[in-house]
mmCIF file with all atom_site columns, C-alpha atoms in Angstrom:
data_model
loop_
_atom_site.group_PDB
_atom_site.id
_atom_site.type_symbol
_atom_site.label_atom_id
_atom_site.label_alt_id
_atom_site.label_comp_id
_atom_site.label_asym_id
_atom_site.label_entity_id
_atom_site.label_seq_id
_atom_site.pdbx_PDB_ins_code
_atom_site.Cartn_x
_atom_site.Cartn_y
_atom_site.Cartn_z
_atom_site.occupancy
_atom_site.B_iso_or_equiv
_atom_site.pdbx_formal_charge
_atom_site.auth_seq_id
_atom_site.auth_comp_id
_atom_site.auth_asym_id
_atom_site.auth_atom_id
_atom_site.pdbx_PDB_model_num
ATOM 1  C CA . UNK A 1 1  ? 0.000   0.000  0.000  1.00 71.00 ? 37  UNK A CA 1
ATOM 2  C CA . UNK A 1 2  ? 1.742   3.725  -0.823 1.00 90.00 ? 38  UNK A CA 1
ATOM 3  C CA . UNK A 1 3  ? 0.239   5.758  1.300  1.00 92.00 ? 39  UNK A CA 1
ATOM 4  C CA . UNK A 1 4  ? 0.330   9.498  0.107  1.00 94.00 ? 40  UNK A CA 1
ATOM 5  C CA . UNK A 1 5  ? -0.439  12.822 1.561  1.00 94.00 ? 41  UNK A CA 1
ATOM 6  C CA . UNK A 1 6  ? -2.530  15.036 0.185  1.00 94.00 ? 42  UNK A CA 1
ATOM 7  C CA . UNK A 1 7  ? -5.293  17.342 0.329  1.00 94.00 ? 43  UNK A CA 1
ATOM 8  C CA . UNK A 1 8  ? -9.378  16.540 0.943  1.00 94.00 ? 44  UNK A CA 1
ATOM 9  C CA . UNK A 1 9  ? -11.737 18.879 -0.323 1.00 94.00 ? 45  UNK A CA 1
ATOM 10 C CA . UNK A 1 10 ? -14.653 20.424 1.944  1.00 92.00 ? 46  UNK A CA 1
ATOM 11 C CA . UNK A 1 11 ? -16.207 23.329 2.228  1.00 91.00 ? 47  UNK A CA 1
ATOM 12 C CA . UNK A 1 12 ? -18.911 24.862 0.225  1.00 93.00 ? 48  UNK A CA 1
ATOM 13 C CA . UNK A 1 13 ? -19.573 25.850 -3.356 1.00 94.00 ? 49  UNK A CA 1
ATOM 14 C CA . UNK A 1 14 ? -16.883 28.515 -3.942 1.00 93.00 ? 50  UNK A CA 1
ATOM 15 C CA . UNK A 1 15 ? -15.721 28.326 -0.424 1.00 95.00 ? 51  UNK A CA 1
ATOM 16 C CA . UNK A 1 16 ? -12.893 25.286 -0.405 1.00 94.00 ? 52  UNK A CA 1
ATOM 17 C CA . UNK A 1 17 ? -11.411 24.470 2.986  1.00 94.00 ? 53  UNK A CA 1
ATOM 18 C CA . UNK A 1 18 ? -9.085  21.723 2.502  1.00 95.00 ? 54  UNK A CA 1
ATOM 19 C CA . UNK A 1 19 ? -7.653  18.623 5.038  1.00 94.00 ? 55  UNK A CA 1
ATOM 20 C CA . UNK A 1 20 ? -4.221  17.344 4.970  1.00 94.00 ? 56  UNK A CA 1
ATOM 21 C CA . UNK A 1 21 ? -4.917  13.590 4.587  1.00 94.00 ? 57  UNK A CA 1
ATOM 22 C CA . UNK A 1 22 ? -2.630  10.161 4.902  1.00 94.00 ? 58  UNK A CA 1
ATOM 23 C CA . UNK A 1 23 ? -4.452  8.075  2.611  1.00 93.00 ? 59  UNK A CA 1
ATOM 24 C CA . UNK A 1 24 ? -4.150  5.125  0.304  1.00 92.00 ? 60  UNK A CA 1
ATOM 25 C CA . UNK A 1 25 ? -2.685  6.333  -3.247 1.00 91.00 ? 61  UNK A CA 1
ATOM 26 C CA . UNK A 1 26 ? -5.414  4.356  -4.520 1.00 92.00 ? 62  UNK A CA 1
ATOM 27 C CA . UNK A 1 27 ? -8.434  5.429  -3.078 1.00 90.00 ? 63  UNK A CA 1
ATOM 28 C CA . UNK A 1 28 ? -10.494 8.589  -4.575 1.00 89.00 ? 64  UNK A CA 1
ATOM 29 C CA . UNK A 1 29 ? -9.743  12.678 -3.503 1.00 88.00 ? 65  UNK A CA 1
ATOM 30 C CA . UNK A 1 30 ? -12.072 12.872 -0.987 1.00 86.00 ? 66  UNK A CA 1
ATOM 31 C CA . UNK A 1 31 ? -12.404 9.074  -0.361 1.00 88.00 ? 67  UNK A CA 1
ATOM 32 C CA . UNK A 1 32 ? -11.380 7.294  2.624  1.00 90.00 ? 68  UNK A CA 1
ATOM 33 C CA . UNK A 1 33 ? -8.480  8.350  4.333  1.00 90.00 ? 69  UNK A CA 1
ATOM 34 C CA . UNK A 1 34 ? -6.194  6.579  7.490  1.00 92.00 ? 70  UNK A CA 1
ATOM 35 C CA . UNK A 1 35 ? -6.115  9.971  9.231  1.00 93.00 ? 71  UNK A CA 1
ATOM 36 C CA . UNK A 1 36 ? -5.832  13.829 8.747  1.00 93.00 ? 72  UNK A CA 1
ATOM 37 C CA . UNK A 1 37 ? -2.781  15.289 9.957  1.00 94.00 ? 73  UNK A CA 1
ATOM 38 C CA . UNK A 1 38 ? -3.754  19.328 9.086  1.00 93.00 ? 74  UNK A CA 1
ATOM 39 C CA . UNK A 1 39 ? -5.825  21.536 7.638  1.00 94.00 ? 75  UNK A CA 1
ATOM 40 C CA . UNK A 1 40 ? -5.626  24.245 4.850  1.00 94.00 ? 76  UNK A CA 1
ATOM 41 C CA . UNK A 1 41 ? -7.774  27.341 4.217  1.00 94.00 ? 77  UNK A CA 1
ATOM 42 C CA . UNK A 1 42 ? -7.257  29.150 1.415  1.00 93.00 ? 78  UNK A CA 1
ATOM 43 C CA . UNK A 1 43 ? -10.089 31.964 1.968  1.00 93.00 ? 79  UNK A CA 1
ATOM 44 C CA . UNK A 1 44 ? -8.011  33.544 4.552  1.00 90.00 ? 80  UNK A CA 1
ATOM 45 C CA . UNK A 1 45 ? -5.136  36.426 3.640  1.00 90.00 ? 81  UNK A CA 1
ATOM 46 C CA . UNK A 1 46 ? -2.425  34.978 3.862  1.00 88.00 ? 82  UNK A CA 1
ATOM 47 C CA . UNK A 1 47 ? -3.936  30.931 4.092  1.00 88.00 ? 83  UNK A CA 1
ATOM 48 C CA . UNK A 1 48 ? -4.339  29.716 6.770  1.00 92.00 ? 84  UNK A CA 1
ATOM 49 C CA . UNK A 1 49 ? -2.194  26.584 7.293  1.00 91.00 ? 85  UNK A CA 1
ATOM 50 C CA . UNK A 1 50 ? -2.113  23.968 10.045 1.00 92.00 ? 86  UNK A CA 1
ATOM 51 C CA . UNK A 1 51 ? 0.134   20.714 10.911 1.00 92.00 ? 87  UNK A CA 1
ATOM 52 C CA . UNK A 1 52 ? -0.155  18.254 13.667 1.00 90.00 ? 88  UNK A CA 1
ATOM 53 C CA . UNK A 1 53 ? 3.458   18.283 13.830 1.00 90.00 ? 89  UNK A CA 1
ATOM 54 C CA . UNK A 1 54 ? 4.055   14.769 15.241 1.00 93.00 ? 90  UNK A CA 1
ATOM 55 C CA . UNK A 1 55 ? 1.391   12.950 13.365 1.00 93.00 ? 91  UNK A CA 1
ATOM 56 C CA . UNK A 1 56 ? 3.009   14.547 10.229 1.00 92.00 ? 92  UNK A CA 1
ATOM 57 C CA . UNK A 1 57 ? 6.498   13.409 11.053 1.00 93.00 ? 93  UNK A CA 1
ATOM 58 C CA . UNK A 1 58 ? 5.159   10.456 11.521 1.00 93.00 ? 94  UNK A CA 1
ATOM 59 C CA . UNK A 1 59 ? 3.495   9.242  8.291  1.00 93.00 ? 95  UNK A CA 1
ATOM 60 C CA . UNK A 1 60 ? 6.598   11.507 6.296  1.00 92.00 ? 96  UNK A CA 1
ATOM 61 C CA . UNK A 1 61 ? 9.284   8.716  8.573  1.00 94.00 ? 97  UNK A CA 1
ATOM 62 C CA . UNK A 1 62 ? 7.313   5.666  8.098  1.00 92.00 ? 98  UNK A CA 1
ATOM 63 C CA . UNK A 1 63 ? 7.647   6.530  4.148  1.00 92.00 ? 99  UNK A CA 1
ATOM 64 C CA . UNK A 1 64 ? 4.232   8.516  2.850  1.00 92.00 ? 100 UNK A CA 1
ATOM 65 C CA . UNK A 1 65 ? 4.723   10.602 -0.004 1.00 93.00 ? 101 UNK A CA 1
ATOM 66 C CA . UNK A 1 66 ? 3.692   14.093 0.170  1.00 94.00 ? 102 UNK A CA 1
ATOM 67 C CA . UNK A 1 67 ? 1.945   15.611 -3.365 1.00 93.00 ? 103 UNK A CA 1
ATOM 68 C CA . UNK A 1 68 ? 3.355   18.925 -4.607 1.00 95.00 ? 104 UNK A CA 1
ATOM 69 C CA . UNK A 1 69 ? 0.618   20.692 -2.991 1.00 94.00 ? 105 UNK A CA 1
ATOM 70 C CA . UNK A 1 70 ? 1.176   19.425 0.196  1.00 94.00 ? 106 UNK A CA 1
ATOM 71 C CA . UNK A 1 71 ? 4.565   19.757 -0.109 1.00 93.00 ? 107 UNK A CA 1
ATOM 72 C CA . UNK A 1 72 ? 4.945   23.242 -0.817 1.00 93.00 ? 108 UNK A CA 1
ATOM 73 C CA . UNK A 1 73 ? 2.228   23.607 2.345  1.00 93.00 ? 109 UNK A CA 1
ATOM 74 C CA . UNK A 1 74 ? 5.158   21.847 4.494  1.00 92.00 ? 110 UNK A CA 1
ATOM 75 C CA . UNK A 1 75 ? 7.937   24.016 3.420  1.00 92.00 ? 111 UNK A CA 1
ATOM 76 C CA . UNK A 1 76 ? 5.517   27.379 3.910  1.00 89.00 ? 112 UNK A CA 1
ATOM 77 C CA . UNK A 1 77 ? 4.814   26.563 7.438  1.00 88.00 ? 113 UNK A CA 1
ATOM 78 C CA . UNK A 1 78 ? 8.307   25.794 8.472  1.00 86.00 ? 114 UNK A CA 1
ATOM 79 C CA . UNK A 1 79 ? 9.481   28.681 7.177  1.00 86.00 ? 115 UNK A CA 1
ATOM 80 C CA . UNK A 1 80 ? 6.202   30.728 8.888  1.00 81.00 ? 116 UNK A CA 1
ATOM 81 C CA . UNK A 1 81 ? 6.942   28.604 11.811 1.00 71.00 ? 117 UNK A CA 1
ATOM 82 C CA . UNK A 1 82 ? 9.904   29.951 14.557 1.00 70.00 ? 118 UNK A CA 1
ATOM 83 C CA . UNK A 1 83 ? 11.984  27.328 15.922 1.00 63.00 ? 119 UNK A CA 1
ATOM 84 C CA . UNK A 1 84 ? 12.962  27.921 19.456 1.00 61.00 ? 120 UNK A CA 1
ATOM 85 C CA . UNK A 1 85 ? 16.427  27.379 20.642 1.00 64.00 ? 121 UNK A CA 1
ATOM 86 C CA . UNK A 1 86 ? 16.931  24.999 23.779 1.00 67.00 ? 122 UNK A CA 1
ATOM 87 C CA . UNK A 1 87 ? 18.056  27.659 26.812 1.00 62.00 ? 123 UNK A CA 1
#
C-alpha cells in the first residue's frame, strides 16, 4: 500500500477548505483516508495553514509521499513557523 499525503476537499460551493490527509494512493480525492494530519484554508489572507506536527512526522518517517501541494504547504509553514532554541 503507498500511502500518500494530500489534500481533501470540503467546504462549500466557492468556499474550499481543505484537510491534509494520509491516505491510500489508490483510493479517490475525498475518499477514505487513514487519518488527517492538518488543515488548509485558502479563503483567509495569507492561508491559513495547520500541521499536527508529530502525526506529520510520523506518516513523512514511516515513508508517505507528500503531493506537490502538500509539499509546498510543508515548506511554507516551516518557514512561517519559529523554531525555538533549547536555553
Amino acid at each position: 500500500m503507498a500511502v500518500v499525503l494530500r489534500l481533501a476537499r470540503a467546504g462549500a460551493k466557492k468556499k474550499p477548505y481543505y484537510h491534509v490527509v494520509a491516505t491510500d494512493s489508490r483510493n479517490p480525492r475525498d475518499g477514505k483516508f487513514l487519518e488527517a494530519v492538518g488543515s488548509y484554508d485558502p479563503n483567509h489572507k495569507p492561508a491559513k495553514v495547520e500541521f499536527d506536527e508529530a502525526r506529520l512526522e510520523h506518516w513523512l518517517k514511516s515513508g508517505a509521499l507528500p503531493s506537490d501541494t502538500v509539499g509546498e504547504l510543508i515548506k511554507r509553514h516551516k518557514r512561517a513557523a519559529p523554531v525555538a532554541k533549547p536555553a
